Backbone as JSON, one array per atom type, in Angstrom:
{
  "sequence": "XXXXXXXXXXXXXXXXXXXXXXXXXXXXXXXXXXXXXXXXXXXXXXXXXXXXXXXXXXXXXXXXXXXXXXXXXXXXXXXXXXXXXXXXXXXXXXXXXXXXXXXXXXXXXXXXXXXXXXXXXXXXXXXXXXXXXXXXXXXXXXXXXXXXXXXXXXXXXXXXXXXXXXXXXXXXXXXXXXXXXXXXXXXXXXXXXXXXXXXXXXXXXXXXXXXXXXXXXXXXXXXXXXXXXXXXXXXXXXXXXXXXXX",
  "N": [[78.73, 87.13, 136.21], [79.77, 90.48, 136.27], [83.03, 92.05, 136.16], [84.76, 94.4, 138.15], [87.62, 96.24, 138.19], [90.71, 97.83, 139.03], [94.0, 98.43, 138.31], [97.16, 99.69, 139.51], [100.15, 101.56, 139.02], [102.97, 103.28, 140.18], [105.8, 105.05, 139.36], [108.97, 106.13, 140.47], [112.15, 107.87, 140.7], [113.45, 106.29, 142.46], [112.28, 103.8, 142.42], [109.42, 101.61, 142.6], [106.97, 102.7, 144.24], [104.27, 102.17, 144.32], [102.5, 99.38, 143.35], [99.98, 97.86, 142.36], [97.9, 95.19, 141.93], [94.77, 93.98, 140.55], [91.87, 92.06, 140.4], [91.54, 90.63, 137.2], [93.87, 91.81, 136.34], [97.08, 91.58, 136.78], [100.0, 92.93, 138.0], [103.45, 92.82, 137.5], [106.78, 93.26, 138.51], [109.44, 93.05, 136.31], [112.46, 91.74, 134.79], [114.56, 94.19, 133.39], [116.02, 95.26, 130.3], [117.07, 97.61, 129.51], [117.39, 101.16, 130.3], [115.02, 101.67, 131.64], [112.74, 101.06, 134.35], [110.9, 98.08, 134.51], [107.61, 96.85, 134.06], [105.3, 94.23, 133.86], [102.17, 93.33, 132.57], [100.1, 90.81, 133.57], [97.66, 88.55, 132.63], [95.24, 87.44, 134.84], [92.89, 86.11, 134.6], [90.27, 85.32, 132.22], [89.48, 88.13, 130.4], [88.71, 91.3, 128.89], [85.25, 90.63, 129.51], [81.78, 90.74, 128.47], [80.21, 93.49, 129.97], [82.22, 93.91, 131.87], [84.32, 96.16, 133.75], [87.24, 97.5, 133.46], [90.44, 98.88, 134.4], [93.6, 100.48, 134.06], [96.05, 102.32, 135.72], [98.82, 104.39, 135.35], [101.5, 106.15, 136.65], [104.22, 108.17, 136.09], [106.66, 109.65, 137.75], [108.53, 112.74, 138.23], [111.56, 112.64, 136.49], [111.71, 109.86, 136.42], [111.82, 106.61, 134.77], [109.93, 104.39, 132.97], [108.87, 101.27, 131.69], [106.19, 99.56, 130.33], [104.81, 96.49, 129.59], [103.09, 93.57, 128.28], [102.27, 90.16, 129.12], [100.91, 88.58, 127.33], [98.56, 88.57, 124.57], [95.57, 90.54, 124.82], [92.27, 89.45, 124.97], [89.18, 90.32, 123.88], [86.08, 89.15, 124.79], [82.77, 87.69, 124.34], [80.33, 87.95, 126.96], [78.24, 86.74, 129.71], [76.34, 88.61, 129.81], [74.82, 90.98, 127.57], [75.84, 93.48, 127.81], [78.03, 96.21, 127.13], [81.59, 95.94, 127.39], [84.16, 97.72, 129.17], [87.34, 99.27, 129.03], [89.7, 101.1, 130.5], [92.56, 103.13, 130.2], [94.81, 105.05, 131.95], [97.29, 107.39, 131.86], [100.04, 109.13, 133.21], [102.7, 111.35, 132.91], [105.52, 112.83, 134.23], [107.69, 115.78, 134.55], [110.68, 115.6, 132.7], [110.51, 112.86, 132.64], [109.95, 109.46, 131.5], [107.88, 107.27, 129.62], [107.3, 104.1, 128.36], [104.92, 102.55, 126.74], [103.95, 99.56, 125.89], [102.07, 97.32, 125.19], [100.91, 93.96, 124.37], [98.93, 92.71, 121.56], [95.46, 93.67, 121.18], [92.76, 91.61, 120.84], [89.82, 91.36, 119.1], [87.28, 89.37, 119.58], [84.75, 87.38, 117.94], [81.43, 88.35, 118.55], [81.97, 89.85, 120.81], [81.92, 93.0, 122.61], [83.45, 95.88, 123.02], [84.6, 98.86, 124.53], [87.36, 100.83, 124.5], [89.4, 103.13, 126.15], [92.07, 105.38, 126.14], [93.85, 107.65, 128.01], [96.14, 110.25, 128.2], [98.38, 112.24, 130.02], [100.86, 114.53, 129.68], [103.84, 116.07, 130.88], [105.66, 119.07, 129.94], [108.31, 118.4, 129.32], [108.28, 115.69, 129.14], [108.69, 112.3, 127.91], [107.31, 109.98, 125.62], [106.49, 106.75, 124.47], [104.13, 105.03, 122.78], [102.28, 102.25, 121.93], [99.67, 100.82, 120.06], [97.75, 98.04, 119.12], [95.35, 96.37, 117.24], [93.63, 93.41, 116.62], [91.35, 92.15, 114.46], [89.16, 89.95, 115.05], [89.63, 86.45, 115.65], [91.5, 83.75, 114.12], [89.97, 83.08, 111.08], [87.45, 84.07, 111.82], [84.82, 86.53, 112.15], [85.13, 89.95, 113.38], [84.38, 91.23, 116.7], [82.46, 93.97, 118.11], [84.24, 96.94, 118.35], [85.46, 99.81, 119.84], [87.81, 102.34, 120.0], [89.5, 104.93, 121.72], [91.9, 107.47, 121.78], [93.38, 109.89, 123.69], [95.51, 112.56, 124.09], [97.27, 114.86, 126.04], [99.61, 117.48, 126.23], [101.58, 119.36, 128.35], [99.25, 120.51, 129.26], [97.85, 121.1, 126.95], [95.94, 120.08, 124.06], [97.18, 117.34, 122.2], [96.66, 115.04, 120.68], [93.67, 113.52, 119.62], [91.68, 111.0, 118.93], [89.25, 108.74, 117.6], [88.32, 105.44, 116.87], [86.38, 102.97, 115.18], [85.23, 99.62, 114.83], [83.8, 96.68, 113.34], [80.5, 95.12, 113.94], [79.18, 97.1, 115.44], [80.07, 99.5, 114.5], [80.02, 102.48, 112.42], [78.95, 102.53, 108.97], [81.21, 101.46, 106.38], [83.67, 100.98, 107.62], [85.2, 98.77, 106.9], [85.8, 99.2, 104.31], [87.5, 100.33, 101.27], [88.5, 102.87, 101.88], [89.2, 102.78, 104.51], [89.98, 100.14, 106.1], [90.21, 98.35, 104.02], [89.73, 95.59, 103.85], [91.72, 94.47, 105.45], [92.79, 92.98, 108.57], [94.32, 93.63, 110.74], [95.33, 96.32, 112.65], [97.09, 99.23, 113.65], [98.98, 101.59, 115.69], [101.67, 103.83, 116.37], [102.83, 106.05, 118.67], [105.08, 108.6, 119.26], [106.37, 110.84, 121.48], [108.5, 113.48, 122.02], [110.73, 115.91, 123.26], [112.95, 116.35, 121.62], [112.07, 116.42, 119.0], [111.34, 119.01, 118.55], [113.5, 120.5, 117.62], [114.33, 118.93, 115.51], [112.12, 117.87, 113.54], [110.21, 114.93, 112.61], [110.17, 113.5, 109.33], [107.44, 113.46, 107.09], [106.14, 110.51, 105.6], [105.38, 107.72, 103.43], [105.12, 104.32, 104.47], [105.49, 101.85, 102.9], [102.61, 100.34, 101.26], [100.41, 100.5, 102.94], [100.83, 102.0, 105.26], [101.78, 104.86, 107.18], [103.81, 107.62, 108.17], [103.41, 110.39, 110.22], [104.23, 113.63, 111.15], [103.46, 115.37, 114.18], [102.16, 118.4, 115.59], [103.7, 119.18, 118.44], [105.94, 118.33, 120.4], [105.85, 115.55, 118.16], [105.39, 112.27, 116.65], [103.29, 110.25, 114.62], [102.57, 107.01, 113.71], [100.62, 105.14, 111.55], [99.12, 102.06, 110.73], [97.79, 99.53, 108.64], [97.38, 96.05, 108.21], [97.72, 92.67, 106.88], [97.95, 90.75, 108.87], [98.87, 90.04, 112.34], [101.61, 89.65, 112.63], [102.88, 91.01, 110.47], [102.01, 93.58, 111.01], [103.31, 94.14, 113.5], [105.95, 94.0, 112.65], [106.29, 96.28, 111.0], [105.77, 98.37, 112.84], [107.78, 97.92, 114.75], [110.06, 98.39, 113.23], [109.9, 101.15, 112.73], [110.05, 102.06, 115.37], [112.66, 101.41, 116.05], [114.11, 103.03, 114.34], [113.24, 105.69, 114.49], [113.16, 106.62, 117.09], [114.32, 109.11, 119.2], [117.7, 109.56, 120.36]],
  "CA": [[78.91, 88.32, 137.03], [80.77, 91.37, 135.69], [84.19, 92.34, 137.0], [85.24, 95.77, 138.28], [89.0, 96.14, 138.67], [91.64, 98.88, 138.66], [95.39, 98.18, 138.7], [97.89, 100.95, 139.55], [101.6, 101.56, 139.2], [103.61, 104.59, 140.28], [107.25, 104.93, 139.24], [109.81, 107.27, 140.83], [113.56, 107.62, 140.43], [113.95, 105.3, 143.42], [111.64, 102.5, 142.29], [107.98, 101.49, 142.38], [106.29, 102.75, 145.54], [102.92, 101.61, 144.18], [102.34, 98.34, 142.33], [98.75, 97.25, 142.85], [97.12, 94.36, 141.02], [93.35, 93.9, 140.91], [91.08, 91.2, 139.53], [92.29, 89.95, 136.14], [95.04, 92.61, 135.97], [98.18, 91.34, 137.7], [101.2, 93.68, 137.63], [104.67, 92.18, 138.02], [108.06, 93.87, 138.13], [110.21, 92.05, 135.56], [113.84, 92.16, 134.48], [114.68, 95.15, 132.3], [117.27, 95.19, 129.53], [117.51, 98.98, 129.23], [117.42, 102.07, 131.44], [113.7, 101.83, 132.26], [112.13, 100.05, 135.2], [109.95, 97.35, 133.67], [106.46, 96.21, 134.66], [104.56, 93.4, 132.9], [100.78, 93.03, 132.91], [99.83, 89.38, 133.39], [96.23, 88.29, 132.77], [94.97, 86.43, 135.86], [91.68, 85.4, 134.2], [89.78, 85.8, 130.93], [88.87, 89.47, 130.48], [87.38, 91.72, 129.35], [84.01, 90.02, 129.03], [80.66, 91.67, 128.44], [79.86, 94.1, 131.24], [83.37, 94.19, 132.73], [84.85, 97.52, 133.84], [88.64, 97.35, 133.82], [91.24, 100.09, 134.25], [95.0, 100.51, 134.5], [96.57, 103.67, 135.92], [100.27, 104.43, 135.48], [102.04, 107.49, 136.87], [105.68, 108.22, 136.07], [106.94, 110.94, 138.36], [109.65, 113.51, 137.69], [112.85, 112.01, 136.32], [111.64, 108.4, 136.38], [111.69, 105.97, 133.46], [109.14, 103.19, 133.15], [108.41, 100.53, 130.52], [105.1, 98.64, 130.66], [104.41, 95.59, 128.5], [102.17, 92.54, 128.76], [102.77, 88.81, 128.89], [100.18, 87.94, 126.23], [97.51, 89.4, 123.99], [94.29, 90.69, 125.51], [91.19, 89.0, 124.09], [87.82, 90.75, 124.23], [85.19, 88.01, 124.57], [81.38, 87.9, 124.78], [80.05, 87.48, 128.31], [76.89, 86.28, 129.97], [75.45, 89.75, 129.6], [75.13, 91.68, 126.32], [76.33, 94.82, 128.13], [79.36, 96.53, 126.61], [82.72, 95.98, 128.31], [84.96, 98.94, 129.1], [88.72, 99.13, 129.47], [90.27, 102.45, 130.53], [93.98, 103.28, 130.52], [95.1, 106.43, 132.32], [98.74, 107.5, 131.96], [100.54, 110.46, 133.57], [104.17, 111.36, 132.82], [105.97, 114.1, 134.76], [108.81, 116.48, 133.93], [111.91, 114.84, 132.46], [110.22, 111.45, 132.84], [109.72, 108.71, 130.25], [107.03, 106.09, 129.69], [107.16, 103.27, 127.16], [103.69, 101.75, 126.92], [104.09, 98.64, 124.76], [101.34, 96.06, 125.44], [100.65, 93.07, 123.24], [97.75, 93.07, 120.78], [94.08, 93.49, 121.63], [92.04, 90.8, 119.86], [88.37, 91.52, 119.19], [86.68, 88.09, 119.19], [83.38, 87.43, 117.45], [80.4, 88.43, 119.58], [82.35, 90.74, 121.89], [81.59, 94.42, 122.46], [84.39, 96.54, 123.94], [85.02, 100.24, 124.33], [88.64, 101.04, 125.18], [89.81, 104.53, 126.11], [93.39, 105.67, 126.69], [94.03, 109.09, 128.26], [97.54, 110.5, 128.55], [98.74, 113.6, 130.41], [102.31, 114.66, 129.63], [104.48, 117.34, 131.18], [106.29, 119.66, 128.74], [109.59, 117.74, 129.02], [108.09, 114.24, 129.21], [108.85, 111.5, 126.7], [106.33, 108.9, 125.56], [106.36, 105.82, 123.35], [102.88, 104.31, 123.01], [101.89, 101.38, 120.81], [98.37, 100.17, 120.12], [97.53, 97.09, 118.04], [94.08, 95.67, 117.32], [93.44, 92.3, 115.68], [89.9, 92.1, 114.31], [88.74, 88.56, 114.91], [90.6, 85.37, 115.66], [91.68, 83.16, 112.79], [88.79, 82.55, 110.4], [86.17, 84.56, 112.33], [84.55, 87.96, 112.05], [85.42, 90.62, 114.64], [83.31, 91.79, 117.51], [82.36, 95.43, 118.04], [85.37, 97.53, 119.07], [85.66, 101.25, 119.72], [88.97, 102.78, 120.76], [89.75, 106.37, 121.69], [93.18, 107.87, 122.34], [93.43, 111.32, 123.95], [96.81, 112.92, 124.66], [97.53, 116.26, 126.32], [100.99, 117.8, 126.59], [101.66, 120.66, 129.01], [97.9, 121.02, 129.39], [97.25, 121.41, 125.66], [95.66, 118.87, 123.28], [98.16, 116.88, 121.21], [96.01, 114.06, 119.79], [92.38, 113.0, 120.09], [91.09, 110.26, 117.82], [88.4, 107.61, 117.94], [88.18, 104.49, 115.78], [85.38, 101.96, 115.44], [85.27, 98.47, 113.92], [82.87, 95.6, 113.61], [79.06, 95.34, 113.75], [78.7, 98.29, 116.1], [80.67, 100.7, 113.91], [79.3, 103.06, 111.3], [79.25, 101.89, 107.69], [82.43, 101.82, 105.67], [84.9, 100.72, 108.36], [85.98, 97.72, 106.25], [85.94, 99.53, 102.9], [88.8, 100.71, 100.76], [88.97, 104.11, 102.47], [89.59, 102.57, 105.91], [90.83, 98.96, 106.27], [90.42, 97.65, 102.77], [89.74, 94.14, 104.04], [92.75, 94.04, 106.4], [92.26, 92.64, 109.88], [95.26, 94.06, 111.77], [95.49, 97.77, 112.56], [97.83, 99.7, 114.82], [99.63, 102.88, 115.61], [102.79, 104.09, 117.27], [102.95, 107.48, 118.97], [106.31, 108.97, 119.95], [106.41, 112.25, 121.88], [109.84, 113.73, 122.54], [111.16, 117.3, 123.02], [113.96, 116.41, 120.56], [111.43, 116.71, 117.72], [111.19, 120.45, 118.37], [114.62, 120.97, 116.8], [114.44, 118.1, 114.3], [110.87, 117.13, 113.36], [110.22, 113.77, 111.72], [109.73, 113.75, 107.96], [106.28, 112.65, 106.72], [106.41, 109.6, 104.49], [104.69, 106.44, 103.38], [105.91, 103.16, 104.88], [104.82, 100.81, 102.14], [101.32, 100.69, 100.68], [99.32, 100.63, 103.93], [101.34, 102.59, 106.49], [102.26, 106.23, 106.99], [104.37, 108.36, 109.31], [102.94, 111.77, 110.18], [104.66, 114.45, 112.28], [102.41, 116.11, 114.86], [102.57, 119.59, 116.32], [103.59, 118.69, 119.8], [106.43, 117.69, 119.18], [105.56, 114.12, 118.18], [105.09, 111.64, 115.38], [102.3, 109.19, 114.69], [102.6, 106.02, 112.64], [99.39, 104.35, 111.46], [99.37, 100.9, 109.88], [96.89, 98.39, 108.5], [98.17, 94.92, 107.71], [96.91, 91.46, 106.76], [98.02, 89.92, 110.08], [99.57, 90.63, 113.48], [103.05, 89.59, 112.43], [103.29, 92.1, 109.58], [101.76, 94.83, 111.74], [104.39, 94.34, 114.46], [107.21, 94.24, 111.92], [106.34, 97.68, 110.57], [105.87, 99.23, 114.01], [109.12, 97.75, 115.35], [111.06, 99.04, 112.36], [109.84, 102.58, 113.01], [110.51, 102.28, 116.73], [114.13, 101.3, 116.07], [114.76, 104.04, 113.5], [112.75, 107.05, 114.72], [113.23, 107.03, 118.49], [115.51, 109.94, 119.46], [118.69, 109.0, 121.3]],
  "C": [[80.02, 89.18, 136.44], [81.85, 91.69, 136.71], [84.48, 93.83, 136.98], [86.65, 95.68, 138.88], [89.83, 97.3, 138.16], [93.02, 98.54, 139.2], [96.17, 99.48, 138.6], [99.38, 100.7, 139.72], [102.07, 103.0, 139.24], [105.12, 104.36, 140.26], [107.91, 106.24, 139.66], [111.26, 106.93, 140.48], [114.1, 106.5, 141.32], [113.28, 103.94, 143.3], [110.16, 102.58, 142.02], [107.27, 101.51, 143.72], [104.87, 102.2, 145.5], [102.93, 100.6, 143.04], [101.17, 97.47, 142.78], [98.04, 96.49, 141.74], [95.66, 94.33, 141.48], [92.65, 93.01, 139.9], [91.93, 90.51, 138.48], [93.58, 90.65, 135.75], [96.12, 92.44, 137.04], [99.42, 92.05, 137.19], [102.41, 93.05, 138.3], [105.89, 92.97, 137.58], [108.91, 92.78, 137.49], [111.57, 92.63, 135.19], [113.87, 93.06, 133.26], [116.02, 94.98, 131.61], [117.82, 96.57, 129.2], [117.45, 99.84, 130.47], [116.1, 102.21, 132.19], [113.41, 100.72, 133.26], [111.01, 99.39, 134.41], [108.86, 96.69, 134.51], [105.7, 95.46, 133.57], [103.16, 93.13, 133.43], [100.52, 91.57, 132.57], [98.33, 89.16, 133.61], [95.98, 87.17, 133.76], [93.7, 85.64, 135.57], [91.24, 85.97, 132.85], [89.05, 87.13, 131.12], [89.49, 90.32, 129.38], [86.25, 90.94, 128.69], [82.9, 91.06, 129.06], [80.3, 92.18, 129.82], [81.02, 94.42, 132.15], [83.76, 95.67, 132.67], [86.28, 97.41, 134.37], [89.39, 98.66, 133.61], [92.66, 99.83, 134.72], [95.42, 101.97, 134.59], [98.07, 103.6, 136.12], [100.71, 105.88, 135.62], [103.56, 107.39, 136.93], [106.08, 109.6, 136.56], [108.27, 111.51, 137.85], [110.96, 112.72, 137.68], [112.85, 110.5, 136.25], [111.49, 107.89, 134.96], [111.04, 104.6, 133.65], [108.78, 102.59, 131.81], [107.34, 99.54, 130.98], [104.78, 97.82, 129.42], [103.43, 94.57, 129.07], [102.67, 91.17, 128.35], [102.1, 88.13, 127.71], [99.16, 88.93, 125.68], [96.3, 89.46, 124.91], [93.17, 90.34, 124.54], [89.86, 89.49, 124.64], [86.85, 89.65, 123.83], [83.76, 88.37, 124.94], [81.21, 87.34, 126.19], [78.64, 86.98, 128.46], [75.86, 87.38, 129.76], [75.81, 90.44, 128.28], [75.7, 93.08, 126.56], [77.75, 95.01, 127.6], [80.4, 96.48, 127.72], [83.49, 97.28, 128.12], [86.35, 98.69, 129.69], [89.36, 100.51, 129.36], [91.74, 102.38, 130.92], [94.25, 104.75, 130.78], [96.59, 106.56, 132.64], [99.12, 108.95, 132.26], [102.06, 110.41, 133.61], [104.65, 112.75, 133.2], [107.16, 114.69, 134.02], [110.05, 115.58, 133.87], [111.74, 113.34, 132.75], [109.92, 110.79, 131.5], [108.85, 107.5, 130.52], [107.04, 105.39, 128.33], [106.01, 102.3, 127.42], [103.57, 100.84, 125.71], [103.39, 97.3, 125.05], [101.28, 95.2, 124.18], [99.29, 93.43, 122.61], [96.44, 92.9, 121.58], [93.33, 92.76, 120.53], [90.54, 90.94, 120.11], [87.7, 90.25, 118.66], [85.22, 88.27, 118.78], [82.39, 87.45, 118.62], [80.73, 89.36, 120.73], [81.94, 92.17, 121.58], [82.42, 95.19, 123.49], [84.6, 97.99, 123.53], [86.28, 100.46, 125.17], [89.04, 102.5, 125.03], [91.16, 104.68, 126.81], [93.53, 107.18, 126.8], [95.44, 109.31, 128.79], [97.71, 111.97, 128.9], [100.26, 113.67, 130.51], [102.75, 116.04, 130.09], [105.23, 117.82, 129.93], [107.57, 118.94, 128.34], [109.49, 116.22, 129.07], [108.33, 113.59, 127.85], [107.88, 110.31, 126.78], [106.54, 108.07, 124.31], [105.14, 104.96, 123.64], [102.51, 103.53, 121.77], [100.51, 100.79, 121.09], [98.23, 99.26, 118.91], [96.19, 96.39, 118.26], [94.01, 94.61, 116.22], [91.94, 92.02, 115.63], [89.44, 90.69, 113.99], [89.89, 87.59, 115.05], [90.64, 84.72, 114.29], [90.35, 82.61, 112.26], [87.46, 83.05, 110.93], [86.04, 86.06, 112.11], [84.85, 88.64, 113.39], [84.17, 90.94, 115.43], [83.22, 93.29, 117.27], [83.47, 96.03, 118.92], [85.43, 99.02, 118.78], [86.86, 101.63, 120.58], [89.1, 104.29, 120.63], [91.06, 106.66, 122.41], [93.2, 109.39, 122.46], [94.73, 111.64, 124.66], [96.88, 114.43, 124.84], [98.99, 116.42, 126.73], [101.05, 119.22, 127.13], [100.29, 121.33, 129.07], [97.19, 121.33, 128.09], [97.01, 120.12, 124.87], [96.76, 118.58, 122.26], [97.51, 115.95, 120.2], [94.71, 113.61, 120.43], [91.72, 112.32, 118.9], [90.29, 109.08, 118.33], [88.21, 106.75, 116.69], [87.15, 103.44, 116.16], [85.39, 100.87, 114.38], [84.18, 97.48, 114.3], [81.42, 96.0, 113.51], [78.54, 96.62, 114.38], [79.2, 99.59, 115.5], [79.79, 101.23, 112.78], [79.76, 102.41, 110.0], [80.55, 102.37, 107.08], [83.72, 101.5, 106.37], [85.79, 99.68, 107.68], [86.22, 98.02, 104.77], [87.34, 100.0, 102.54], [89.36, 101.98, 101.37], [89.45, 103.95, 103.91], [90.53, 101.36, 105.99], [91.08, 98.21, 104.98], [90.51, 96.14, 102.91], [90.81, 93.63, 104.98], [92.13, 93.81, 107.77], [93.22, 92.97, 111.03], [95.5, 95.56, 111.58], [96.21, 98.25, 113.82], [98.43, 101.07, 114.6], [100.73, 102.96, 116.66], [102.9, 105.59, 117.43], [104.24, 107.7, 119.75], [106.27, 110.47, 120.21], [107.76, 112.49, 122.53], [110.22, 115.19, 122.26], [112.21, 117.43, 121.92], [113.36, 116.73, 119.2], [111.2, 118.2, 117.5], [112.28, 121.01, 117.47], [114.74, 120.2, 115.49], [113.16, 117.29, 114.14], [111.05, 115.94, 112.42], [109.7, 114.16, 110.35], [108.51, 112.88, 107.64], [106.63, 111.74, 105.55], [105.52, 108.38, 104.57], [105.65, 105.33, 103.78], [105.31, 101.94, 104.19], [103.45, 101.28, 101.68], [100.25, 100.99, 101.72], [99.82, 101.16, 105.27], [101.88, 103.98, 106.19], [102.78, 106.78, 108.3], [103.99, 109.82, 109.15], [103.5, 112.53, 111.37], [103.48, 115.21, 112.86], [102.99, 117.37, 115.48], [102.52, 119.24, 117.79], [104.76, 118.85, 120.72], [106.28, 116.17, 119.27], [105.45, 113.6, 116.76], [104.1, 110.52, 115.63], [102.44, 108.3, 113.47], [101.3, 105.23, 112.68], [99.59, 103.26, 110.41], [98.12, 100.04, 109.81], [97.66, 97.29, 107.82], [97.3, 93.67, 107.64], [96.9, 90.61, 108.03], [98.87, 90.61, 111.14], [101.08, 90.65, 113.27], [103.55, 90.75, 111.56], [103.08, 93.45, 110.27], [102.9, 95.13, 112.71], [105.71, 94.64, 113.76], [107.35, 95.7, 111.53], [106.53, 98.6, 111.77], [107.23, 99.12, 114.68], [110.18, 98.46, 114.54], [111.07, 100.54, 112.61], [110.39, 102.89, 114.4], [112.03, 102.28, 116.8], [114.81, 102.42, 115.3], [114.4, 105.47, 113.87], [112.87, 107.52, 116.16], [114.48, 107.86, 118.73], [116.42, 109.3, 120.49], [118.53, 109.63, 122.68]]
}
């Protein structure tokens, strides 16, 4: 039987007036080490499976600061039905608010079929740090079919809209030299901050398989392919520690 579930969190300057778990998506307020209120997503059961419809909605209202992470990697698995699973993330960040969206990796297991979409709406003075990491197959196995789309609007205008596809359901060439080149870990880090209006990030290569690109927004995007999850996280963490405006 497929699962339908939507978890919601709303952050204000005074706390978390909404913290709603649903199905396999359990939200827990956890101890923070910085200025942001912290929420951790805890998987209450195996998901997403074939046919599941999962969603997380996070709203950070004016002046609030929220960090969302997860307790473990999310594993897309085949289900009893061949129907595609869907996982939607909807994020809204208000004026002078900040969201740090830093989940653990998404692992595309052999035989799975998942479409994941992340939609972000930012106010003009909002700040965002968003990390996405995909691991294509568990150790020693081929990946499932995975399609991800990230759409970001700032002050009502498009900032970023990209779609990526991997595995048997993707168009030809996804594993070739022009895309992954045989690597099985891929990720990106998006930082949106008004501070980049006065001092944009400098474009540069970060080794042989990673690049930092400034966006008109103001924002920067780091894209990385790596042989494994550990190397992928190392590169993304290094950028996060050096490029995040004070």
